[in-house]
PDB file of C-alpha atoms and ligand atoms in Angstrom:
ATOM      1  CA  UNK A   1     -79.155 307.456 191.688  1.00 55.00           C
ATOM      2  CA  UNK A   2     -76.806 304.553 192.435  1.00 78.00           C
ATOM      3  CA  UNK A   3     -73.852 304.298 190.106  1.00 89.00           C
ATOM      4  CA  UNK A   4     -73.844 301.351 187.673  1.00 95.00           C
ATOM      5  CA  UNK A   5     -71.492 298.414 188.157  1.00 97.00           C
ATOM      6  CA  UNK A   6     -69.120 298.410 185.178  1.00 98.00           C
ATOM      7  CA  UNK A   7     -67.082 295.320 184.321  1.00 98.00           C
ATOM      8  CA  UNK A   8     -64.082 295.499 181.969  1.00 98.00           C
ATOM      9  CA  UNK A   9     -63.013 292.384 180.090  1.00 98.00           C
ATOM     10  CA  UNK A  10     -59.368 293.251 179.434  1.00 98.00           C
ATOM     11  CA  UNK A  11     -57.574 295.870 181.502  1.00 98.00           C
ATOM     12  CA  UNK A  12     -55.002 297.187 178.975  1.00 96.00           C
ATOM     13  CA  UNK A  13     -54.422 300.601 177.387  1.00 92.00           C
ATOM     14  CA  UNK A  14     -57.950 301.458 176.281  1.00 93.00           C
ATOM     15  CA  UNK A  15     -59.626 300.093 179.411  1.00 96.00           C
ATOM     16  CA  UNK A  16     -57.142 302.015 181.580  1.00 95.00           C
ATOM     17  CA  UNK A  17     -57.888 305.277 179.749  1.00 92.00           C
ATOM     18  CA  UNK A  18     -61.611 304.821 180.419  1.00 94.00           C
ATOM     19  CA  UNK A  19     -61.117 303.608 184.013  1.00 95.00           C
ATOM     20  CA  UNK A  20     -58.905 306.639 184.745  1.00 94.00           C
ATOM     21  CA  UNK A  21     -61.605 308.961 183.407  1.00 92.00           C
ATOM     22  CA  UNK A  22     -64.379 307.237 185.358  1.00 94.00           C
ATOM     23  CA  UNK A  23     -62.483 307.417 188.653  1.00 94.00           C
ATOM     24  CA  UNK A  24     -61.616 311.079 188.076  1.00 91.00           C
ATOM     25  CA  UNK A  25     -65.298 311.754 187.427  1.00 90.00           C
ATOM     26  CA  UNK A  26     -66.127 310.221 190.817  1.00 93.00           C
ATOM     27  CA  UNK A  27     -67.200 306.698 189.880  1.00 94.00           C
ATOM     28  CA  UNK A  28     -66.734 304.517 192.995  1.00 96.00           C
ATOM     29  CA  UNK A  29     -63.837 302.062 192.774  1.00 96.00           C
ATOM     30  CA  UNK A  30     -65.968 299.285 194.278  1.00 96.00           C
ATOM     31  CA  UNK A  31     -68.427 299.637 191.373  1.00 97.00           C
ATOM     32  CA  UNK A  32     -65.723 298.569 188.899  1.00 98.00           C
ATOM     33  CA  UNK A  33     -64.763 294.987 188.017  1.00 98.00           C
ATOM     34  CA  UNK A  34     -61.811 294.196 185.746  1.00 98.00           C
ATOM     35  CA  UNK A  35     -60.869 290.803 184.322  1.00 98.00           C
ATOM     36  CA  UNK A  36     -57.178 290.855 183.373  1.00 98.00           C
ATOM     37  CA  UNK A  37     -55.219 287.574 183.088  1.00 98.00           C
ATOM     38  CA  UNK A  38     -51.770 289.168 182.673  1.00 98.00           C
ATOM     39  CA  UNK A  39     -50.174 289.604 186.097  1.00 98.00           C
ATOM     40  CA  UNK A  40     -47.954 292.636 185.283  1.00 98.00           C
ATOM     41  CA  UNK A  41     -51.024 294.454 183.952  1.00 98.00           C
ATOM     42  CA  UNK A  42     -52.979 293.592 187.118  1.00 98.00           C
ATOM     43  CA  UNK A  43     -50.072 295.028 189.123  1.00 98.00           C
ATOM     44  CA  UNK A  44     -50.233 298.205 187.008  1.00 98.00           C
ATOM     45  CA  UNK A  45     -53.987 298.570 187.601  1.00 98.00           C
ATOM     46  CA  UNK A  46     -53.359 298.174 191.331  1.00 98.00           C
ATOM     47  CA  UNK A  47     -50.554 300.756 191.278  1.00 98.00           C
ATOM     48  CA  UNK A  48     -52.368 303.284 189.047  1.00 97.00           C
ATOM     49  CA  UNK A  49     -55.904 303.033 190.416  1.00 97.00           C
ATOM     50  CA  UNK A  50     -55.837 300.853 193.559  1.00 97.00           C
ATOM     51  CA  UNK A  51     -57.887 298.342 191.558  1.00 97.00           C
ATOM     52  CA  UNK A  52     -57.770 294.651 192.402  1.00 97.00           C
ATOM     53  CA  UNK A  53     -58.433 292.998 189.028  1.00 98.00           C
ATOM     54  CA  UNK A  54     -59.679 289.423 188.676  1.00 98.00           C
ATOM     55  CA  UNK A  55     -57.351 286.927 187.018  1.00 98.00           C
ATOM     56  CA  UNK A  56     -60.324 285.198 185.374  1.00 98.00           C
ATOM     57  CA  UNK A  57     -64.069 285.701 184.888  1.00 98.00           C
ATOM     58  CA  UNK A  58     -66.220 284.619 187.828  1.00 97.00           C
ATOM     59  CA  UNK A  59     -69.816 284.937 189.044  1.00 97.00           C
ATOM     60  CA  UNK A  60     -69.221 288.501 190.320  1.00 97.00           C
ATOM     61  CA  UNK A  61     -69.709 289.552 186.678  1.00 98.00           C
ATOM     62  CA  UNK A  62     -73.421 288.849 187.131  1.00 97.00           C
ATOM     63  CA  UNK A  63     -73.651 292.093 189.143  1.00 97.00           C
ATOM     64  CA  UNK A  64     -72.473 294.189 186.177  1.00 97.00           C
ATOM     65  CA  UNK A  65     -74.919 296.663 184.633  1.00 97.00           C
ATOM     66  CA  UNK A  66     -72.521 297.348 181.791  1.00 97.00           C
ATOM     67  CA  UNK A  67     -69.846 295.115 180.341  1.00 98.00           C
ATOM     68  CA  UNK A  68     -66.966 296.776 178.524  1.00 98.00           C
ATOM     69  CA  UNK A  69     -65.155 294.582 176.009  1.00 98.00           C
ATOM     70  CA  UNK A  70     -61.535 295.778 175.735  1.00 97.00           C
ATOM     71  CA  UNK A  71     -59.481 292.796 174.570  1.00 97.00           C
ATOM     72  CA  UNK A  72     -57.768 292.480 171.198  1.00 96.00           C
ATOM     73  CA  UNK A  73     -60.258 291.316 168.549  1.00 93.00           C
ATOM     74  CA  UNK A  74     -58.221 288.139 168.038  1.00 93.00           C
ATOM     75  CA  UNK A  75     -58.807 287.185 171.695  1.00 95.00           C
ATOM     76  CA  UNK A  76     -62.509 288.013 171.893  1.00 96.00           C
ATOM     77  CA  UNK A  77     -63.895 284.458 171.488  1.00 94.00           C
ATOM     78  CA  UNK A  78     -61.481 283.093 174.090  1.00 96.00           C
ATOM     79  CA  UNK A  79     -62.267 285.930 176.525  1.00 97.00           C
ATOM     80  CA  UNK A  80     -66.039 285.746 175.993  1.00 97.00           C
ATOM     81  CA  UNK A  81     -66.569 282.037 176.672  1.00 96.00           C
ATOM     82  CA  UNK A  82     -66.001 282.142 180.479  1.00 97.00           C
ATOM     83  CA  UNK A  83     -67.979 285.428 180.821  1.00 97.00           C
ATOM     84  CA  UNK A  84     -71.040 284.327 178.851  1.00 96.00           C
ATOM     85  CA  UNK A  85     -72.886 282.566 181.728  1.00 96.00           C
ATOM     86  CA  UNK A  86     -73.032 285.814 183.735  1.00 97.00           C
ATOM     87  CA  UNK A  87     -73.464 288.743 181.386  1.00 95.00           C
ATOM     88  CA  UNK A  88     -76.642 288.470 179.272  1.00 94.00           C
ATOM     89  CA  UNK A  89     -78.505 291.001 181.489  1.00 95.00           C
ATOM     90  CA  UNK A  90     -75.914 293.735 181.047  1.00 97.00           C
ATOM     91  CA  UNK A  91     -75.575 296.431 178.415  1.00 98.00           C
ATOM     92  CA  UNK A  92     -72.560 295.449 176.295  1.00 98.00           C
ATOM     93  CA  UNK A  93     -70.105 298.163 175.230  1.00 98.00           C
ATOM     94  CA  UNK A  94     -67.284 297.059 172.958  1.00 98.00           C
ATOM     95  CA  UNK A  95     -64.226 299.069 171.939  1.00 96.00           C
ATOM     96  CA  UNK A  96     -62.817 296.198 169.875  1.00 95.00           C
ATOM     97  CA  UNK A  97     -61.898 297.052 166.290  1.00 90.00           C
ATOM     98  CA  UNK A  98     -63.834 295.073 163.718  1.00 87.00           C
ATOM     99  CA  UNK A  99     -65.836 292.729 165.990  1.00 94.00           C
ATOM    100  CA  UNK A 100     -69.442 293.166 164.847  1.00 95.00           C
ATOM    101  CA  UNK A 101     -72.344 293.682 167.226  1.00 96.00           C
ATOM    102  CA  UNK A 102     -73.964 290.494 165.904  1.00 96.00           C
ATOM    103  CA  UNK A 103     -70.891 288.570 167.084  1.00 96.00           C
ATOM    104  CA  UNK A 104     -71.292 290.094 170.557  1.00 96.00           C
ATOM    105  CA  UNK A 105     -74.982 289.194 170.640  1.00 97.00           C
ATOM    106  CA  UNK A 106     -74.194 285.587 169.785  1.00 96.00           C
ATOM    107  CA  UNK A 107     -71.305 285.286 172.226  1.00 95.00           C
ATOM    108  CA  UNK A 108     -73.037 286.894 175.234  1.00 95.00           C
ATOM    109  CA  UNK A 109     -76.747 286.230 174.727  1.00 95.00           C
ATOM    110  CA  UNK A 110     -77.319 289.952 175.385  1.00 96.00           C
ATOM    111  CA  UNK A 111     -79.478 292.043 173.063  1.00 95.00           C
ATOM    112  CA  UNK A 112     -78.308 295.508 174.108  1.00 97.00           C
ATOM    113  CA  UNK A 113     -74.986 296.146 172.365  1.00 98.00           C
ATOM    114  CA  UNK A 114     -73.157 299.410 171.682  1.00 98.00           C
ATOM    115  CA  UNK A 115     -69.912 299.502 169.744  1.00 98.00           C
ATOM    116  CA  UNK A 116     -67.454 302.310 170.394  1.00 98.00           C
ATOM    117  CA  UNK A 117     -64.293 303.196 168.539  1.00 97.00           C
ATOM    118  CA  UNK A 118     -62.213 305.494 170.731  1.00 96.00           C
ATOM    119  CA  UNK A 119     -58.635 306.679 170.174  1.00 95.00           C
ATOM    120  CA  UNK A 120     -55.595 307.072 172.407  1.00 93.00           C
ATOM    121  CA  UNK A 121     -55.915 310.843 173.073  1.00 94.00           C
ATOM    122  CA  UNK A 122     -58.631 309.482 175.401  1.00 93.00           C
ATOM    123  CA  UNK A 123     -55.719 309.077 177.823  1.00 91.00           C
ATOM    124  CA  UNK A 124     -55.611 312.867 178.256  1.00 92.00           C
ATOM    125  CA  UNK A 125     -59.347 313.489 177.858  1.00 93.00           C
ATOM    126  CA  UNK A 126     -58.961 314.650 174.238  1.00 95.00           C
ATOM    127  CA  UNK A 127     -60.135 311.575 172.378  1.00 96.00           C
ATOM    128  CA  UNK A 128     -63.066 311.153 170.043  1.00 97.00           C
ATOM    129  CA  UNK A 129     -65.105 307.965 169.969  1.00 98.00           C
ATOM    130  CA  UNK A 130     -67.432 306.859 167.183  1.00 98.00           C
ATOM    131  CA  UNK A 131     -70.508 305.048 168.567  1.00 98.00           C
ATOM    132  CA  UNK A 132     -73.064 302.669 167.082  1.00 98.00           C
ATOM    133  CA  UNK A 133     -76.078 301.227 168.941  1.00 98.00           C
ATOM    134  CA  UNK A 134     -78.162 298.216 167.965  1.00 98.00           C
ATOM    135  CA  UNK A 135     -81.919 298.964 167.811  1.00 97.00           C
ATOM    136  CA  UNK A 136     -82.506 297.213 171.179  1.00 97.00           C
ATOM    137  CA  UNK A 137     -80.413 299.853 172.981  1.00 98.00           C
ATOM    138  CA  UNK A 138     -82.590 302.380 174.851  1.00 98.00           C
ATOM    139  CA  UNK A 139     -82.158 306.145 175.034  1.00 98.00           C
ATOM    140  CA  UNK A 140     -81.176 305.741 178.713  1.00 97.00           C
ATOM    141  CA  UNK A 141     -78.509 303.174 177.721  1.00 97.00           C
ATOM    142  CA  UNK A 142     -77.093 305.668 175.210  1.00 98.00           C
ATOM    143  CA  UNK A 143     -76.935 308.381 177.848  1.00 97.00           C
ATOM    144  CA  UNK A 144     -75.083 305.975 180.166  1.00 96.00           C
ATOM    145  CA  UNK A 145     -72.538 305.195 177.428  1.00 97.00           C
ATOM    146  CA  UNK A 146     -72.035 308.907 176.774  1.00 97.00           C
ATOM    147  CA  UNK A 147     -71.527 309.525 180.508  1.00 95.00           C
ATOM    148  CA  UNK A 148     -68.944 306.735 180.752  1.00 94.00           C
ATOM    149  CA  UNK A 149     -66.968 308.046 177.779  1.00 95.00           C
ATOM    150  CA  UNK A 150     -67.368 311.771 178.548  1.00 95.00           C
ATOM    151  CA  UNK A 151     -64.135 312.035 180.590  1.00 93.00           C
ATOM    152  CA  UNK A 152     -62.172 310.645 177.618  1.00 94.00           C
ATOM    153  CA  UNK A 153     -63.318 313.311 175.139  1.00 96.00           C
ATOM    154  CA  UNK A 154     -66.013 313.718 172.497  1.00 97.00           C
ATOM    155  CA  UNK A 155     -68.402 311.160 171.015  1.00 98.00           C
ATOM    156  CA  UNK A 156     -70.045 310.887 167.604  1.00 98.00           C
ATOM    157  CA  UNK A 157     -72.957 308.494 166.927  1.00 98.00           C
ATOM    158  CA  UNK A 158     -73.218 306.799 163.529  1.00 98.00           C
ATOM    159  CA  UNK A 159     -76.412 305.248 162.164  1.00 97.00           C
ATOM    160  CA  UNK A 160     -74.844 302.380 160.216  1.00 97.00           C
ATOM    161  CA  UNK A 161     -72.572 299.830 161.834  1.00 96.00           C
ATOM    162  CA  UNK A 162     -70.419 299.633 158.701  1.00 95.00           C
ATOM    163  CA  UNK A 163     -69.468 303.294 159.251  1.00 96.00           C
ATOM    164  CA  UNK A 164     -67.591 302.227 162.388  1.00 95.00           C
ATOM    165  CA  UNK A 165     -64.977 300.584 160.140  1.00 95.00           C
ATOM    166  CA  UNK A 166     -64.404 303.999 158.575  1.00 97.00           C
ATOM    167  CA  UNK A 167     -64.321 305.661 162.011  1.00 97.00           C
ATOM    168  CA  UNK A 168     -61.693 303.076 162.998  1.00 96.00           C
ATOM    169  CA  UNK A 169     -59.637 303.932 159.930  1.00 97.00           C
ATOM    170  CA  UNK A 170     -59.952 307.700 160.399  1.00 98.00           C
ATOM    171  CA  UNK A 171     -59.912 308.517 164.115  1.00 98.00           C
ATOM    172  CA  UNK A 172     -59.232 305.144 165.791  1.00 97.00           C
ATOM    173  CA  UNK A 173     -55.939 304.590 163.994  1.00 97.00           C
ATOM    174  CA  UNK A 174     -55.572 308.286 163.124  1.00 98.00           C
ATOM    175  CA  UNK A 175     -53.328 309.362 166.012  1.00 97.00           C
ATOM    176  CA  UNK A 176     -50.659 307.018 164.628  1.00 98.00           C
ATOM    177  CA  UNK A 177     -50.762 308.815 161.264  1.00 98.00           C
ATOM    178  CA  UNK A 178     -50.058 312.143 162.972  1.00 98.00           C
ATOM    179  CA  UNK A 179     -47.261 310.656 165.082  1.00 98.00           C
ATOM    180  CA  UNK A 180     -45.769 309.292 161.855  1.00 98.00           C
ATOM    181  CA  UNK A 181     -45.960 312.740 160.275  1.00 98.00           C
ATOM    182  CA  UNK A 182     -44.353 314.331 163.351  1.00 98.00           C
ATOM    183  CA  UNK A 183     -41.579 311.724 163.276  1.00 98.00           C
ATOM    184  CA  UNK A 184     -40.884 312.534 159.623  1.00 98.00           C
ATOM    185  CA  UNK A 185     -40.876 316.322 160.294  1.00 98.00           C
ATOM    186  CA  UNK A 186     -38.448 315.820 163.179  1.00 98.00           C
ATOM    187  CA  UNK A 187     -36.161 313.626 161.077  1.00 98.00           C
ATOM    188  CA  UNK A 188     -36.065 316.304 158.363  1.00 98.00           C
ATOM    189  CA  UNK A 189     -35.264 319.012 160.922  1.00 98.00           C
ATOM    190  CA  UNK A 190     -32.384 316.967 162.322  1.00 98.00           C
ATOM    191  CA  UNK A 191     -31.076 316.156 158.845  1.00 98.00           C
ATOM    192  CA  UNK A 192     -31.051 319.891 158.115  1.00 98.00           C
ATOM    193  CA  UNK A 193     -28.957 320.604 161.229  1.00 98.00           C
ATOM    194  CA  UNK A 194     -31.300 321.180 164.206  1.00 98.00           C
ATOM    195  CA  UNK A 195     -30.844 319.243 167.436  1.00 98.00           C
ATOM    196  CA  UNK A 196     -33.326 316.419 168.114  1.00 98.00           C
ATOM    197  CA  UNK A 197     -34.870 318.471 170.938  1.00 98.00           C
ATOM    198  CA  UNK A 198     -35.219 321.590 168.795  1.00 98.00           C
ATOM    199  CA  UNK A 199     -36.834 319.561 165.997  1.00 98.00           C
ATOM    200  CA  UNK A 200     -39.191 317.887 168.478  1.00 98.00           C
ATOM    201  CA  UNK A 201     -40.243 321.197 170.041  1.00 98.00           C
ATOM    202  CA  UNK A 202     -40.882 322.835 166.648  1.00 98.00           C
ATOM    203  CA  UNK A 203     -42.737 319.856 165.155  1.00 98.00           C
ATOM    204  CA  UNK A 204     -44.983 319.292 168.188  1.00 98.00           C
ATOM    205  CA  UNK A 205     -45.859 322.968 168.659  1.00 98.00           C
ATOM    206  CA  UNK A 206     -46.632 323.261 164.936  1.00 98.00           C
ATOM    207  CA  UNK A 207     -48.867 320.199 164.994  1.00 97.00           C
ATOM    208  CA  UNK A 208     -50.726 321.333 168.141  1.00 97.00           C
ATOM    209  CA  UNK A 209     -51.054 324.910 166.878  1.00 98.00           C
ATOM    210  CA  UNK A 210     -52.288 323.895 163.434  1.00 98.00           C
ATOM    211  CA  UNK A 211     -54.877 321.508 164.942  1.00 97.00           C
ATOM    212  CA  UNK A 212     -56.107 324.185 167.386  1.00 97.00           C
ATOM    213  CA  UNK A 213     -56.299 326.800 164.616  1.00 98.00           C
ATOM    214  CA  UNK A 214     -58.238 324.435 162.342  1.00 97.00           C
ATOM    215  CA  UNK A 215     -60.656 323.662 165.193  1.00 96.00           C
ATOM    216  CA  UNK A 216     -61.212 327.267 166.237  1.00 97.00           C
ATOM    217  CA  UNK A 217     -61.348 328.834 162.784  1.00 98.00           C
ATOM    218  CA  UNK A 218     -64.547 329.133 160.771  1.00 98.00           C
ATOM    219  CA  UNK A 219     -62.450 328.558 157.651  1.00 97.00           C
ATOM    220  CA  UNK A 220     -61.789 325.183 156.042  1.00 98.00           C
ATOM    221  CA  UNK A 221     -58.418 323.417 156.337  1.00 97.00           C
ATOM    222  CA  UNK A 222     -57.961 324.068 152.601  1.00 97.00           C
ATOM    223  CA  UNK A 223     -58.353 327.854 153.090  1.00 98.00           C
ATOM    224  CA  UNK A 224     -56.040 327.821 156.108  1.00 98.00           C
ATOM    225  CA  UNK A 225     -53.463 325.941 154.014  1.00 97.00           C
ATOM    226  CA  UNK A 226     -53.746 328.525 151.230  1.00 96.00           C
ATOM    227  CA  UNK A 227     -53.145 331.301 153.812  1.00 95.00           C
ATOM    228  CA  UNK A 228     -49.736 329.781 154.643  1.00 96.00           C
ATOM    229  CA  UNK A 229     -48.816 329.294 151.003  1.00 97.00           C
ATOM    230  CA  UNK A 230     -47.296 332.338 149.267  1.00 95.00           C
ATOM    231  CA  UNK A 231     -47.022 331.951 145.528  1.00 91.00           C
ATOM    232  CA  UNK A 232     -43.433 330.980 144.719  1.00 93.00           C
ATOM    233  CA  UNK A 233     -42.567 330.757 148.431  1.00 97.00           C
ATOM    234  CA  UNK A 234     -41.324 328.008 150.745  1.00 97.00           C
ATOM    235  CA  UNK A 235     -44.664 326.332 151.538  1.00 98.00           C
ATOM    236  CA  UNK A 236     -45.451 326.249 147.833  1.00 97.00           C
ATOM    237  CA  UNK A 237     -42.163 324.437 147.262  1.00 97.00           C
ATOM    238  CA  UNK A 238     -42.976 321.887 149.985  1.00 98.00           C
ATOM    239  CA  UNK A 239     -46.559 321.274 148.893  1.00 98.00           C
ATOM    240  CA  UNK A 240     -45.530 320.964 145.235  1.00 97.00           C
ATOM    241  CA  UNK A 241     -43.019 318.319 146.302  1.00 98.00           C
ATOM    242  CA  UNK A 242     -45.741 316.470 148.267  1.00 98.00           C
ATOM    243  CA  UNK A 243     -48.104 316.680 145.313  1.00 97.00           C
ATOM    244  CA  UNK A 244     -45.441 315.307 142.945  1.00 98.00           C
ATOM    245  CA  UNK A 245     -44.927 312.425 145.410  1.00 98.00           C
ATOM    246  CA  UNK A 246     -48.665 311.674 145.596  1.00 98.00           C
ATOM    247  CA  UNK A 247     -48.829 312.229 149.374  1.00 98.00           C
ATOM    248  CA  UNK A 248     -52.588 313.000 149.477  1.00 98.00           C
ATOM    249  CA  UNK A 249     -53.374 309.873 147.442  1.00 98.00           C
ATOM    250  CA  UNK A 250     -51.039 307.815 149.654  1.00 98.00           C
ATOM    251  CA  UNK A 251     -52.874 309.023 152.788  1.00 98.00           C
ATOM    252  CA  UNK A 252     -56.227 308.152 151.227  1.00 98.00           C
ATOM    253  CA  UNK A 253     -54.945 304.688 150.284  1.00 98.00           C
ATOM    254  CA  UNK A 254     -53.654 304.213 153.844  1.00 98.00           C
ATOM    255  CA  UNK A 255     -56.998 305.144 155.434  1.00 98.00           C
ATOM    256  CA  UNK A 256     -58.784 302.793 153.027  1.00 98.00           C
ATOM    257  CA  UNK A 257     -56.350 299.997 153.931  1.00 98.00           C
ATOM    258  CA  UNK A 258     -57.187 300.497 157.620  1.00 97.00           C
ATOM    259  CA  UNK A 259     -60.929 300.375 156.854  1.00 96.00           C
ATOM    260  CA  UNK A 260     -60.435 297.226 154.807  1.00 96.00           C
ATOM    261  CA  UNK A 261     -58.517 295.632 157.710  1.00 95.00           C
ATOM    262  CA  UNK A 262     -61.360 296.553 160.104  1.00 93.00           C
ATOM    263  CA  UNK A 263     -63.799 294.732 157.803  1.00 93.00           C
ATOM    264  CA  UNK A 264     -61.462 291.733 157.575  1.00 93.00           C
ATOM    265  CA  UNK A 265     -61.221 291.563 161.384  1.00 91.00           C
ATOM    266  CA  UNK A 266     -65.029 291.428 161.470  1.00 88.00           C
ATOM    267  CA  UNK A 267     -65.016 288.567 158.952  1.00 90.00           C
ATOM    268  CA  UNK A 268     -62.162 286.681 160.623  1.00 89.00           C
ATOM    269  CA  UNK A 269     -63.423 286.875 164.190  1.00 83.00           C
ATOM    270  CA  UNK A 270     -67.160 286.979 163.589  1.00 76.00           C
ATOM    271  CA  UNK A 271     -69.305 284.204 165.047  1.00 54.00           C
TER     272      UNK A 271
HETATM  273  N1  NAI B 301     -54.970 301.202 171.196  1.00 88.46           N
HETATM  274  C1  NAI B 301     -55.769 301.913 170.436  1.00 88.46           C
HETATM  275  O1  NAI B 301     -55.434 302.972 169.870  1.00 88.46           O
HETATM  276  C2  NAI B 301     -57.203 301.494 170.262  1.00 88.46           C
HETATM  277  C3  NAI B 301     -57.613 300.216 170.564  1.00 88.46           C
HETATM  278  N2  NAI B 301     -58.904 299.854 170.356  1.00 88.46           N
HETATM  279  C4  NAI B 301     -59.355 298.487 170.636  1.00 88.46           C
HETATM  280  O2  NAI B 301     -59.277 298.283 172.033  1.00 88.46           O
HETATM  281  C5  NAI B 301     -59.031 296.926 172.279  1.00 88.46           C
HETATM  282  C6  NAI B 301     -57.935 296.824 173.312  1.00 88.46           C
HETATM  283  O3  NAI B 301     -56.779 297.471 172.804  1.00 88.46           O
HETATM  284  P1  NAI B 301     -55.629 297.934 173.772  1.00 88.46           P
HETATM  285  O4  NAI B 301     -56.202 298.405 175.062  1.00 88.46           O
HETATM  286  O5  NAI B 301     -54.773 298.843 172.982  1.00 88.46           O
HETATM  287  O6  NAI B 301     -54.890 296.532 173.986  1.00 88.46           O
HETATM  288  P2  NAI B 301     -54.076 296.006 175.236  1.00 88.46           P
HETATM  289  O7  NAI B 301     -53.282 294.835 174.764  1.00 88.46           O
HETATM  290  O8  NAI B 301     -53.382 297.128 175.927  1.00 88.46           O
HETATM  291  O9  NAI B 301     -55.227 295.484 176.234  1.00 88.46           O
HETATM  292  C7  NAI B 301     -55.894 294.255 176.097  1.00 88.46           C
HETATM  293  C8  NAI B 301     -55.828 293.543 177.440  1.00 88.46           C
HETATM  294  O10 NAI B 301     -56.614 292.363 177.365  1.00 88.46           O
HETATM  295  C9  NAI B 301     -56.000 291.401 178.200  1.00 88.46           C
HETATM  296  N3  NAI B 301     -56.498 290.055 177.887  1.00 88.46           N
HETATM  297  C10 NAI B 301     -55.943 289.139 177.073  1.00 88.46           C
HETATM  298  N4  NAI B 301     -56.682 288.008 177.086  1.00 88.46           N
HETATM  299  C11 NAI B 301     -57.745 288.226 177.914  1.00 88.46           C
HETATM  300  C12 NAI B 301     -58.844 287.439 178.337  1.00 88.46           C
HETATM  301  N5  NAI B 301     -59.013 286.187 177.897  1.00 88.46           N
HETATM  302  N6  NAI B 301     -59.718 287.984 179.198  1.00 88.46           N
HETATM  303  C13 NAI B 301     -59.575 289.258 179.639  1.00 88.46           C
HETATM  304  N7  NAI B 301     -58.523 290.045 179.281  1.00 88.46           N
HETATM  305  C14 NAI B 301     -57.622 289.535 178.417  1.00 88.46           C
HETATM  306  C15 NAI B 301     -54.526 291.585 177.924  1.00 88.46           C
HETATM  307  O11 NAI B 301     -53.717 291.008 178.943  1.00 88.46           O
HETATM  308  C16 NAI B 301     -54.413 293.101 177.826  1.00 88.46           C
HETATM  309  O12 NAI B 301     -54.028 293.703 179.056  1.00 88.46           O
HETATM  310  C17 NAI B 301     -58.695 296.265 170.954  1.00 88.46           C
HETATM  311  O13 NAI B 301     -59.769 295.446 170.576  1.00 88.46           O
HETATM  312  C18 NAI B 301     -58.521 297.405 169.987  1.00 88.46           C
HETATM  313  O14 NAI B 301     -59.035 297.077 168.720  1.00 88.46           O
HETATM  314  C19 NAI B 301     -59.836 300.748 169.965  1.00 88.46           C
HETATM  315  C20 NAI B 301     -59.490 302.021 169.686  1.00 88.46           C
HETATM  316  C21 NAI B 301     -58.147 302.495 169.756  1.00 88.46           C
HETATM  317  O1  LIG B 302     -54.658 299.166 165.317  1.00 88.46           O
HETATM  318  C1  LIG B 302     -55.721 298.722 165.762  1.00 88.46           C
HETATM  319  O2  LIG B 302     -56.204 297.663 165.307  1.00 88.46           O
HETATM  320  C2  LIG B 302     -56.452 299.464 166.857  1.00 88.46           C
HETATM  321  C3  LIG B 302     -57.808 299.909 166.423  1.00 88.46           C
HETATM  322  C4  LIG B 302     -57.716 301.388 166.251  1.00 88.46           C
HETATM  323  C5  LIG B 302     -56.428 301.743 166.813  1.00 88.46           C
HETATM  324  N1  LIG B 302     -55.771 300.685 167.176  1.00 88.46           N
END
């Protein structure tokens, strides 16, 4: 079977993660089109992948079987206008936070729209992307989307588009929450007398080990936490301090704030 022509509108971080995965999986370079107006980013795409990105949309987009929307939500309307004459035939795949599928339908004239919410571990093939398909999307289209995202990690389909705002808040933004936690652990280690490198090594190995254990164990995170926590011991002291500070509630408020912002982006930049 011939490989589909995939066009990326925006060639930044997320697009690059997906392009890298596609090329590694054997997708032909000449079957990729990228529109990227920022010259330094075009230079980076050339250096990283040997890709010659377009500075602006042109009629070559009409050859695309799938169009990947990877600009910031704020720039979607501006980016879509020059593409619209060429792209109605293609399956649309958007990774933009918040922008609703209805907005994509209106802006492109295409009926087949899938929204994806990936995360940055996609860069090392360990991401997870939430996916939502409009009813017009066929089973074959869904398989194609899964194939395109497979090199970046796992996928999870949701039935309701509104759930993508929650996916955005949980796993889309989620890596930043863990980096924040690691930063705080490292700062505490340094304050208590370790070197920055020692604190970094301990915090990162602990984070990676805990995540791997939680994934591989049949037990819940709550049970695994209890296993670490001896009554009257050190972990108990730390968790009691976190509880007194309302850390769990603060995390829940933070995730809800991200979900709320995803909904606002949909309202602000919807057609
Ligand atoms: N970074 C992240 O963790 C995640 C980002 N996303 C979504 O992915 C999208 C892209 O995010 P990033 O890749 O992080 O941003 P980015 O800023 O790295 O990439 C966006 C690219 O679009 C280009 N661009 C600007 N105007 C354009 C136009 N008119 N036509 C074509 N390209 C244009 C920019 O020059 C830039 O290179 C956003 O909508 C974001 O919500 C989704 C999941 C995770
Ligand atoms: O912060 C953002 O808006 C994007 C969406 C998910 C991760 N980054």
